[in-house]
Amino acid sequence: MTEHALILRPTADGDYYVYREGRLIGRIRKTEDHIHGSVVWNWGITVPLPMAAWSHGPADSLEAAQKAFRAAWEQFYDSLSPEQIARWHHTQDARKG
């Protein structure tokens, strides 16, 4: 796969949408683990296609969340057929109105 830049755009403090080539592909956000009293960075791929269990998860820092997101994204994107990519783009474009 040719590596493409993943762009984080903040929506609020500790909350980011993740874009690739202008398309929204996921989210990374800071949450509090009230049970353990710690901060957790949750990340997830959010494209309109069936997603595997490994397409989201927790991380200890923003940097770790970005690294985990990129690894999952590359695995996910490499698994897509041209037809699946076209369906994703069509569905996402239709939602824009």
PDB file of N, CA and C in Angstrom:
ATOM      1  N   MET A   1       0.841  -1.183   0.000  1.00  0.00           N
ATOM      2  CA  MET A   1       0.000   0.000   0.000  1.00  0.00           C
ATOM      3  C   MET A   1       0.884   1.243   0.000  1.00  0.00           C
ATOM      4  N   THR A   2       0.483   2.232  -0.777  1.00  0.00           N
ATOM      5  CA  THR A   2       1.158   3.514  -0.727  1.00  0.00           C
ATOM      6  C   THR A   2       0.680   4.239   0.519  1.00  0.00           C
ATOM      7  N   GLU A   3       1.612   4.688   1.333  1.00  0.00           N
ATOM      8  CA  GLU A   3       1.241   5.350   2.576  1.00  0.00           C
ATOM      9  C   GLU A   3       0.714   6.749   2.279  1.00  0.00           C
ATOM     10  N   HIS A   4      -0.455   7.033   2.816  1.00  0.00           N
ATOM     11  CA  HIS A   4      -1.070   8.346   2.685  1.00  0.00           C
ATOM     12  C   HIS A   4      -1.105   8.999   4.054  1.00  0.00           C
ATOM     13  N   ALA A   5      -1.010  10.306   4.056  1.00  0.00           N
ATOM     14  CA  ALA A   5      -1.053  11.037   5.322  1.00  0.00           C
ATOM     15  C   ALA A   5      -2.428  10.917   5.951  1.00  0.00           C
ATOM     16  N   LEU A   6      -2.437  10.676   7.248  1.00  0.00           N
ATOM     17  CA  LEU A   6      -3.659  10.715   8.024  1.00  0.00           C
ATOM     18  C   LEU A   6      -3.654  12.046   8.762  1.00  0.00           C
ATOM     19  N   ILE A   7      -4.716  12.795   8.622  1.00  0.00           N
ATOM     20  CA  ILE A   7      -4.819  14.139   9.185  1.00  0.00           C
ATOM     21  C   ILE A   7      -5.780  14.114  10.364  1.00  0.00           C
ATOM     22  N   LEU A   8      -5.345  14.646  11.505  1.00  0.00           N
ATOM     23  CA  LEU A   8      -6.212  14.788  12.673  1.00  0.00           C
ATOM     24  C   LEU A   8      -6.741  16.207  12.717  1.00  0.00           C
ATOM     25  N   ARG A   9      -8.059  16.323  12.819  1.00  0.00           N
ATOM     26  CA  ARG A   9      -8.689  17.637  12.961  1.00  0.00           C
ATOM     27  C   ARG A   9      -9.415  17.658  14.292  1.00  0.00           C
ATOM     28  N   PRO A  10      -9.037  18.591  15.177  1.00  0.00           N
ATOM     29  CA  PRO A  10      -9.688  18.633  16.491  1.00  0.00           C
ATOM     30  C   PRO A  10     -11.144  19.082  16.382  1.00  0.00           C
ATOM     31  N   THR A  11     -12.000  18.454  17.170  1.00  0.00           N
ATOM     32  CA  THR A  11     -13.395  18.868  17.272  1.00  0.00           C
ATOM     33  C   THR A  11     -13.641  19.500  18.631  1.00  0.00           C
ATOM     34  N   ALA A  12     -12.856  19.109  19.599  1.00  0.00           N
ATOM     35  CA  ALA A  12     -12.909  19.631  20.968  1.00  0.00           C
ATOM     36  C   ALA A  12     -11.599  19.231  21.624  1.00  0.00           C
ATOM     37  N   ASP A  13     -11.390  19.655  22.852  1.00  0.00           N
ATOM     38  CA  ASP A  13     -10.178  19.284  23.570  1.00  0.00           C
ATOM     39  C   ASP A  13     -10.123  17.772  23.741  1.00  0.00           C
ATOM     40  N   GLY A  14      -9.092  17.148  23.197  1.00  0.00           N
ATOM     41  CA  GLY A  14      -8.926  15.709  23.326  1.00  0.00           C
ATOM     42  C   GLY A  14      -9.833  14.882  22.446  1.00  0.00           C
ATOM     43  N   ASP A  15     -10.353  15.480  21.371  1.00  0.00           N
ATOM     44  CA  ASP A  15     -11.267  14.775  20.468  1.00  0.00           C
ATOM     45  C   ASP A  15     -10.901  15.149  19.038  1.00  0.00           C
ATOM     46  N   TYR A  16     -10.595  14.150  18.227  1.00  0.00           N
ATOM     47  CA  TYR A  16     -10.131  14.386  16.863  1.00  0.00           C
ATOM     48  C   TYR A  16     -10.862  13.493  15.875  1.00  0.00           C
ATOM     49  N   TYR A  17     -11.206  14.055  14.720  1.00  0.00           N
ATOM     50  CA  TYR A  17     -11.626  13.256  13.581  1.00  0.00           C
ATOM     51  C   TYR A  17     -10.376  12.960  12.770  1.00  0.00           C
ATOM     52  N   VAL A  18     -10.330  11.784  12.153  1.00  0.00           N
ATOM     53  CA  VAL A  18      -9.184  11.377  11.348  1.00  0.00           C
ATOM     54  C   VAL A  18      -9.621  11.348   9.884  1.00  0.00           C
ATOM     55  N   TYR A  19      -8.844  12.017   9.039  1.00  0.00           N
ATOM     56  CA  TYR A  19      -9.137  12.106   7.613  1.00  0.00           C
ATOM     57  C   TYR A  19      -7.991  11.527   6.800  1.00  0.00           C
ATOM     58  N   ARG A  20      -8.357  10.981   5.657  1.00  0.00           N
ATOM     59  CA  ARG A  20      -7.382  10.522   4.660  1.00  0.00           C
ATOM     60  C   ARG A  20      -7.877  11.029   3.320  1.00  0.00           C
ATOM     61  N   GLU A  21      -7.064  11.772   2.617  1.00  0.00           N
ATOM     62  CA  GLU A  21      -7.414  12.342   1.312  1.00  0.00           C
ATOM     63  C   GLU A  21      -8.761  13.060   1.355  1.00  0.00           C
ATOM     64  N   GLY A  22      -9.009  13.809   2.437  1.00  0.00           N
ATOM     65  CA  GLY A  22     -10.232  14.588   2.555  1.00  0.00           C
ATOM     66  C   GLY A  22     -11.457  13.817   3.012  1.00  0.00           C
ATOM     67  N   ARG A  23     -11.319  12.515   3.226  1.00  0.00           N
ATOM     68  CA  ARG A  23     -12.447  11.681   3.662  1.00  0.00           C
ATOM     69  C   ARG A  23     -12.317  11.336   5.136  1.00  0.00           C
ATOM     70  N   LEU A  24     -13.430  11.477   5.847  1.00  0.00           N
ATOM     71  CA  LEU A  24     -13.469  11.089   7.247  1.00  0.00           C
ATOM     72  C   LEU A  24     -13.356   9.567   7.338  1.00  0.00           C
ATOM     73  N   ILE A  25     -12.361   9.096   8.111  1.00  0.00           N
ATOM     74  CA  ILE A  25     -12.175   7.647   8.235  1.00  0.00           C
ATOM     75  C   ILE A  25     -12.201   7.163   9.681  1.00  0.00           C
ATOM     76  N   GLY A  26     -12.215   8.098  10.649  1.00  0.00           N
ATOM     77  CA  GLY A  26     -12.216   7.616  12.023  1.00  0.00           C
ATOM     78  C   GLY A  26     -12.177   8.725  13.044  1.00  0.00           C
ATOM     79  N   ARG A  27     -11.969   8.290  14.273  1.00  0.00           N
ATOM     80  CA  ARG A  27     -11.964   9.222  15.399  1.00  0.00           C
ATOM     81  C   ARG A  27     -10.981   8.744  16.467  1.00  0.00           C
ATOM     82  N   ILE A  28     -10.340   9.696  17.116  1.00  0.00           N
ATOM     83  CA  ILE A  28      -9.496   9.432  18.281  1.00  0.00           C
ATOM     84  C   ILE A  28      -9.940  10.417  19.351  1.00  0.00           C
ATOM     85  N   ARG A  29     -10.251   9.897  20.547  1.00  0.00           N
ATOM     86  CA  ARG A  29     -10.696  10.809  21.593  1.00  0.00           C
ATOM     87  C   ARG A  29     -10.237  10.351  22.964  1.00  0.00           C
ATOM     88  N   LYS A  30     -10.032  11.330  23.809  1.00  0.00           N
ATOM     89  CA  LYS A  30      -9.590  11.080  25.177  1.00  0.00           C
ATOM     90  C   LYS A  30     -10.831  10.866  26.050  1.00  0.00           C
ATOM     91  N   THR A  31     -10.792   9.814  26.874  1.00  0.00           N
ATOM     92  CA  THR A  31     -11.872   9.543  27.816  1.00  0.00           C
ATOM     93  C   THR A  31     -11.258   9.217  29.168  1.00  0.00           C
ATOM     94  N   GLU A  32     -12.073   9.251  30.183  1.00  0.00           N
ATOM     95  CA  GLU A  32     -11.602   8.904  31.518  1.00  0.00           C
ATOM     96  C   GLU A  32     -12.105   7.521  31.883  1.00  0.00           C
ATOM     97  N   ASP A  33     -11.198   6.701  32.371  1.00  0.00           N
ATOM     98  CA  ASP A  33     -11.546   5.385  32.897  1.00  0.00           C
ATOM     99  C   ASP A  33     -11.861   5.593  34.377  1.00  0.00           C
ATOM    100  N   HIS A  34     -13.143   5.694  34.675  1.00  0.00           N
ATOM    101  CA  HIS A  34     -13.555   6.006  36.045  1.00  0.00           C
ATOM    102  C   HIS A  34     -13.252   4.868  37.022  1.00  0.00           C
ATOM    103  N   ILE A  35     -13.172   3.658  36.530  1.00  0.00           N
ATOM    104  CA  ILE A  35     -12.870   2.518  37.398  1.00  0.00           C
ATOM    105  C   ILE A  35     -11.424   2.578  37.885  1.00  0.00           C
ATOM    106  N   HIS A  36     -10.509   2.872  36.960  1.00  0.00           N
ATOM    107  CA  HIS A  36      -9.083   2.893  37.297  1.00  0.00           C
ATOM    108  C   HIS A  36      -8.548   4.305  37.535  1.00  0.00           C
ATOM    109  N   GLY A  37      -9.384   5.314  37.309  1.00  0.00           N
ATOM    110  CA  GLY A  37      -8.956   6.689  37.526  1.00  0.00           C
ATOM    111  C   GLY A  37      -7.854   7.145  36.603  1.00  0.00           C
ATOM    112  N   SER A  38      -7.902   6.705  35.360  1.00  0.00           N
ATOM    113  CA  SER A  38      -6.858   7.072  34.408  1.00  0.00           C
ATOM    114  C   SER A  38      -7.485   7.595  33.113  1.00  0.00           C
ATOM    115  N   VAL A  39      -6.632   8.162  32.272  1.00  0.00           N
ATOM    116  CA  VAL A  39      -7.051   8.652  30.961  1.00  0.00           C
ATOM    117  C   VAL A  39      -6.788   7.570  29.930  1.00  0.00           C
ATOM    118  N   VAL A  40      -7.734   7.379  29.027  1.00  0.00           N
ATOM    119  CA  VAL A  40      -7.608   6.411  27.945  1.00  0.00           C
ATOM    120  C   VAL A  40      -7.910   7.132  26.638  1.00  0.00           C
ATOM    121  N   TRP A  41      -7.116   6.846  25.634  1.00  0.00           N
ATOM    122  CA  TRP A  41      -7.370   7.373  24.298  1.00  0.00           C
ATOM    123  C   TRP A  41      -8.020   6.266  23.483  1.00  0.00           C
ATOM    124  N   ASN A  42      -9.276   6.444  23.117  1.00  0.00           N
ATOM    125  CA  ASN A  42      -9.988   5.470  22.283  1.00  0.00           C
ATOM    126  C   ASN A  42      -9.874   5.892  20.831  1.00  0.00           C
ATOM    127  N   TRP A  43      -9.644   4.930  19.977  1.00  0.00           N
ATOM    128  CA  TRP A  43      -9.518   5.189  18.552  1.00  0.00           C
ATOM    129  C   TRP A  43     -10.393   4.193  17.809  1.00  0.00           C
ATOM    130  N   GLY A  44     -10.856   4.590  16.614  1.00  0.00           N
ATOM    131  CA  GLY A  44     -11.653   3.668  15.821  1.00  0.00           C
ATOM    132  C   GLY A  44     -11.817   4.126  14.386  1.00  0.00           C
ATOM    133  N   ILE A  45     -11.851   3.168  13.495  1.00  0.00           N
ATOM    134  CA  ILE A  45     -12.135   3.405  12.083  1.00  0.00           C
ATOM    135  C   ILE A  45     -13.656   3.469  11.952  1.00  0.00           C
ATOM    136  N   THR A  46     -14.167   4.461  11.212  1.00  0.00           N
ATOM    137  CA  THR A  46     -15.614   4.658  11.154  1.00  0.00           C
ATOM    138  C   THR A  46     -16.143   4.817   9.732  1.00  0.00           C
ATOM    139  N   VAL A  47     -15.601   4.092   8.788  1.00  0.00           N
ATOM    140  CA  VAL A  47     -16.133   4.170   7.428  1.00  0.00           C
ATOM    141  C   VAL A  47     -17.373   3.280   7.322  1.00  0.00           C
ATOM    142  N   PRO A  48     -18.295   3.586   6.393  1.00  0.00           N
ATOM    143  CA  PRO A  48     -19.550   2.837   6.295  1.00  0.00           C
ATOM    144  C   PRO A  48     -19.398   1.485   5.583  1.00  0.00           C
ATOM    145  N   LEU A  49     -18.620   0.612   6.195  1.00  0.00           N
ATOM    146  CA  LEU A  49     -18.433  -0.759   5.720  1.00  0.00           C
ATOM    147  C   LEU A  49     -18.389  -1.661   6.948  1.00  0.00           C
ATOM    148  N   PRO A  50     -18.598  -2.961   6.779  1.00  0.00           N
ATOM    149  CA  PRO A  50     -18.458  -3.863   7.933  1.00  0.00           C
ATOM    150  C   PRO A  50     -17.051  -3.751   8.518  1.00  0.00           C
ATOM    151  N   MET A  51     -16.990  -3.687   9.838  1.00  0.00           N
ATOM    152  CA  MET A  51     -15.708  -3.490  10.508  1.00  0.00           C
ATOM    153  C   MET A  51     -15.366  -4.704  11.372  1.00  0.00           C
ATOM    154  N   ALA A  52     -14.089  -5.028  11.419  1.00  0.00           N
ATOM    155  CA  ALA A  52     -13.588  -6.121  12.253  1.00  0.00           C
ATOM    156  C   ALA A  52     -13.410  -5.636  13.689  1.00  0.00           C
ATOM    157  N   ALA A  53     -13.319  -6.561  14.602  1.00  0.00           N
ATOM    158  CA  ALA A  53     -13.147  -6.227  16.025  1.00  0.00           C
ATOM    159  C   ALA A  53     -11.855  -5.436  16.263  1.00  0.00           C
ATOM    160  N   TRP A  54     -10.839  -5.648  15.449  1.00  0.00           N
ATOM    161  CA  TRP A  54      -9.565  -4.954  15.644  1.00  0.00           C
ATOM    162  C   TRP A  54      -9.558  -3.541  15.045  1.00  0.00           C
ATOM    163  N   SER A  55     -10.707  -3.052  14.573  1.00  0.00           N
ATOM    164  CA  SER A  55     -10.769  -1.733  13.940  1.00  0.00           C
ATOM    165  C   SER A  55     -10.959  -0.596  14.947  1.00  0.00           C
ATOM    166  N   HIS A  56     -10.882  -0.916  16.232  1.00  0.00           N
ATOM    167  CA  HIS A  56     -10.970   0.107  17.274  1.00  0.00           C
ATOM    168  C   HIS A  56     -10.297  -0.427  18.529  1.00  0.00           C
ATOM    169  N   GLY A  57      -9.969   0.490  19.437  1.00  0.00           N
ATOM    170  CA  GLY A  57      -9.340   0.042  20.672  1.00  0.00           C
ATOM    171  C   GLY A  57      -8.875   1.190  21.537  1.00  0.00           C
ATOM    172  N   PRO A  58      -8.314   0.866  22.702  1.00  0.00           N
ATOM    173  CA  PRO A  58      -7.790   1.881  23.611  1.00  0.00           C
ATOM    174  C   PRO A  58      -6.275   2.038  23.471  1.00  0.00           C
ATOM    175  N   ALA A  59      -5.775   3.177  23.936  1.00  0.00           N
ATOM    176  CA  ALA A  59      -4.331   3.420  23.976  1.00  0.00           C
ATOM    177  C   ALA A  59      -4.034   4.314  25.174  1.00  0.00           C
ATOM    178  N   ASP A  60      -2.776   4.308  25.603  1.00  0.00           N
ATOM    179  CA  ASP A  60      -2.370   5.077  26.778  1.00  0.00           C
ATOM    180  C   ASP A  60      -2.074   6.549  26.491  1.00  0.00           C
ATOM    181  N   SER A  61      -1.859   6.882  25.212  1.00  0.00           N
ATOM    182  CA  SER A  61      -1.514   8.260  24.855  1.00  0.00           C
ATOM    183  C   SER A  61      -2.044   8.556  23.461  1.00  0.00           C
ATOM    184  N   LEU A  62      -2.079   9.835  23.119  1.00  0.00           N
ATOM    185  CA  LEU A  62      -2.490  10.223  21.773  1.00  0.00           C
ATOM    186  C   LEU A  62      -1.555   9.611  20.738  1.00  0.00           C
ATOM    187  N   GLU A  63      -0.266   9.645  21.011  1.00  0.00           N
ATOM    188  CA  GLU A  63       0.712   9.099  20.068  1.00  0.00           C
ATOM    189  C   GLU A  63       0.498   7.597  19.864  1.00  0.00           C
ATOM    190  N   ALA A  64       0.234   6.880  20.948  1.00  0.00           N
ATOM    191  CA  ALA A  64      -0.018   5.435  20.841  1.00  0.00           C
ATOM    192  C   ALA A  64      -1.314   5.173  20.091  1.00  0.00           C
ATOM    193  N   ALA A  65      -2.316   6.016  20.289  1.00  0.00           N
ATOM    194  CA  ALA A  65      -3.587   5.864  19.574  1.00  0.00           C
ATOM    195  C   ALA A  65      -3.388   6.096  18.078  1.00  0.00           C
ATOM    196  N   GLN A  66      -2.592   7.100  17.728  1.00  0.00           N
ATOM    197  CA  GLN A  66      -2.315   7.378  16.326  1.00  0.00           C
ATOM    198  C   GLN A  66      -1.592   6.196  15.677  1.00  0.00           C
ATOM    199  N   LYS A  67      -0.631   5.637  16.378  1.00  0.00           N
ATOM    200  CA  LYS A  67       0.129   4.500  15.848  1.00  0.00           C
ATOM    201  C   LYS A  67      -0.780   3.282  15.662  1.00  0.00           C
ATOM    202  N   ALA A  68      -1.614   2.996  16.644  1.00  0.00           N
ATOM    203  CA  ALA A  68      -2.531   1.856  16.554  1.00  0.00           C
ATOM    204  C   ALA A  68      -3.556   2.078  15.450  1.00  0.00           C
ATOM    205  N   PHE A  69      -4.060   3.306  15.340  1.00  0.00           N
ATOM    206  CA  PHE A  69      -5.023   3.625  14.282  1.00  0.00           C
ATOM    207  C   PHE A  69      -4.399   3.393  12.918  1.00  0.00           C
ATOM    208  N   ARG A  70      -3.184   3.918  12.724  1.00  0.00           N
ATOM    209  CA  ARG A  70      -2.522   3.771  11.418  1.00  0.00           C
ATOM    210  C   ARG A  70      -2.322   2.301  11.059  1.00  0.00           C
ATOM    211  N   ALA A  71      -1.874   1.500  12.013  1.00  0.00           N
ATOM    212  CA  ALA A  71      -1.656   0.072  11.743  1.00  0.00           C
ATOM    213  C   ALA A  71      -2.969  -0.612  11.362  1.00  0.00           C
ATOM    214  N   ALA A  72      -4.025  -0.314  12.105  1.00  0.00           N
ATOM    215  CA  ALA A  72      -5.330  -0.917  11.801  1.00  0.00           C
ATOM    216  C   ALA A  72      -5.848  -0.408  10.457  1.00  0.00           C
ATOM    217  N   TRP A  73      -5.686   0.888  10.203  1.00  0.00           N
ATOM    218  CA  TRP A  73      -6.151   1.455   8.944  1.00  0.00           C
ATOM    219  C   TRP A  73      -5.446   0.801   7.762  1.00  0.00           C
ATOM    220  N   GLU A  74      -4.132   0.656   7.837  1.00  0.00           N
ATOM    221  CA  GLU A  74      -3.394   0.044   6.733  1.00  0.00           C
ATOM    222  C   GLU A  74      -3.846  -1.388   6.494  1.00  0.00           C
ATOM    223  N   GLN A  75      -4.052  -2.141   7.564  1.00  0.00           N
ATOM    224  CA  GLN A  75      -4.546  -3.513   7.425  1.00  0.00           C
ATOM    225  C   GLN A  75      -5.934  -3.508   6.789  1.00  0.00           C
ATOM    226  N   PHE A  76      -6.815  -2.638   7.277  1.00  0.00           N
ATOM    227  CA  PHE A  76      -8.172  -2.551   6.755  1.00  0.00           C
ATOM    228  C   PHE A  76      -8.172  -2.139   5.288  1.00  0.00           C
ATOM    229  N   TYR A  77      -7.468  -1.054   4.965  1.00  0.00           N
ATOM    230  CA  TYR A  77      -7.487  -0.537   3.600  1.00  0.00           C
ATOM    231  C   TYR A  77      -6.904  -1.541   2.615  1.00  0.00           C
ATOM    232  N   ASP A  78      -5.841  -2.225   3.016  1.00  0.00           N
ATOM    233  CA  ASP A  78      -5.240  -3.235   2.139  1.00  0.00           C
ATOM    234  C   ASP A  78      -6.194  -4.388   1.843  1.00  0.00           C
ATOM    235  N   SER A  79      -7.177  -4.604   2.718  1.00  0.00           N
ATOM    236  CA  SER A  79      -8.110  -5.713   2.527  1.00  0.00           C
ATOM    237  C   SER A  79      -9.286  -5.358   1.613  1.00  0.00           C
ATOM    238  N   LEU A  80      -9.430  -4.080   1.265  1.00  0.00           N
ATOM    239  CA  LEU A  80     -10.581  -3.638   0.478  1.00  0.00           C
ATOM    240  C   LEU A  80     -10.394  -3.883  -1.011  1.00  0.00           C
ATOM    241  N   SER A  81     -11.466  -4.284  -1.648  1.00  0.00           N
ATOM    242  CA  SER A  81     -11.472  -4.401  -3.105  1.00  0.00           C
ATOM    243  C   SER A  81     -11.836  -3.037  -3.696  1.00  0.00           C
ATOM    244  N   PRO A  82     -11.567  -2.825  -4.976  1.00  0.00           N
ATOM    245  CA  PRO A  82     -11.985  -1.562  -5.604  1.00  0.00           C
ATOM    246  C   PRO A  82     -13.498  -1.345  -5.493  1.00  0.00           C
ATOM    247  N   GLU A  83     -14.277  -2.417  -5.538  1.00  0.00           N
ATOM    248  CA  GLU A  83     -15.729  -2.304  -5.420  1.00  0.00           C
ATOM    249  C   GLU A  83     -16.129  -1.826  -4.021  1.00  0.00           C
ATOM    250  N   GLN A  84     -15.466  -2.338  -3.001  1.00  0.00           N
ATOM    251  CA  GLN A  84     -15.765  -1.909  -1.631  1.00  0.00           C
ATOM    252  C   GLN A  84     -15.405  -0.441  -1.431  1.00  0.00           C
ATOM    253  N   ILE A  85     -14.278  -0.020  -1.975  1.00  0.00           N
ATOM    254  CA  ILE A  85     -13.879   1.379  -1.865  1.00  0.00           C
ATOM    255  C   ILE A  85     -14.909   2.261  -2.567  1.00  0.00           C
ATOM    256  N   ALA A  86     -15.348   1.857  -3.757  1.00  0.00           N
ATOM    257  CA  ALA A  86     -16.355   2.626  -4.488  1.00  0.00           C
ATOM    258  C   ALA A  86     -17.657   2.703  -3.699  1.00  0.00           C
ATOM    259  N   ARG A  87     -18.077   1.613  -3.075  1.00  0.00           N
ATOM    260  CA  ARG A  87     -19.306   1.598  -2.274  1.00  0.00           C
ATOM    261  C   ARG A  87     -19.164   2.527  -1.064  1.00  0.00           C
ATOM    262  N   TRP A  88     -18.015   2.456  -0.393  1.00  0.00           N
ATOM    263  CA  TRP A  88     -17.746   3.339   0.749  1.00  0.00           C
ATOM    264  C   TRP A  88     -17.855   4.800   0.315  1.00  0.00           C
ATOM    265  N   HIS A  89     -17.172   5.170  -0.775  1.00  0.00           N
ATOM    266  CA  HIS A  89     -17.187   6.551  -1.237  1.00  0.00           C
ATOM    267  C   HIS A  89     -18.602   6.977  -1.616  1.00  0.00           C
ATOM    268  N   HIS A  90     -19.326   6.114  -2.311  1.00  0.00           N
ATOM    269  CA  HIS A  90     -20.697   6.428  -2.715  1.00  0.00           C
ATOM    270  C   HIS A  90     -21.579   6.669  -1.489  1.00  0.00           C
ATOM    271  N   THR A  91     -21.493   5.782  -0.492  1.00  0.00           N
ATOM    272  CA  THR A  91     -22.308   5.921   0.722  1.00  0.00           C
ATOM    273  C   THR A  91     -21.935   7.185   1.470  1.00  0.00           C
ATOM    274  N   GLN A  92     -20.654   7.439   1.604  1.00  0.00           N
ATOM    275  CA  GLN A  92     -20.202   8.623   2.341  1.00  0.00           C
ATOM    276  C   GLN A  92     -20.612   9.906   1.605  1.00  0.00           C
ATOM    277  N   ASP A  93     -20.489   9.914   0.284  1.00  0.00           N
ATOM    278  CA  ASP A  93     -20.878  11.094  -0.495  1.00  0.00           C
ATOM    279  C   ASP A  93     -22.384  11.333  -0.422  1.00  0.00           C
ATOM    280  N   ALA A  94     -23.177  10.272  -0.421  1.00  0.00           N
ATOM    281  CA  ALA A  94     -24.639  10.406  -0.346  1.00  0.00           C
ATOM    282  C   ALA A  94     -25.071  11.012   0.981  1.00  0.00           C
ATOM    283  N   ARG A  95     -24.325  10.732   2.038  1.00  0.00           N
ATOM    284  CA  ARG A  95     -24.658  11.277   3.365  1.00  0.00           C
ATOM    285  C   ARG A  95     -24.405  12.779   3.444  1.00  0.00           C
ATOM    286  N   LYS A  96     -23.526  13.275   2.584  1.00  0.00           N
ATOM    287  CA  LYS A  96     -23.218  14.708   2.591  1.00  0.00           C
ATOM    288  C   LYS A  96     -24.365  15.540   2.028  1.00  0.00           C
ATOM    289  N   GLY A  97     -25.264  14.883   1.311  1.00  0.00           N
ATOM    290  CA  GLY A  97     -26.439  15.581   0.819  1.00  0.00           C
ATOM    291  C   GLY A  97     -26.302  15.966  -0.588  1.00  0.00           C
TER     292      GLY A  97
END
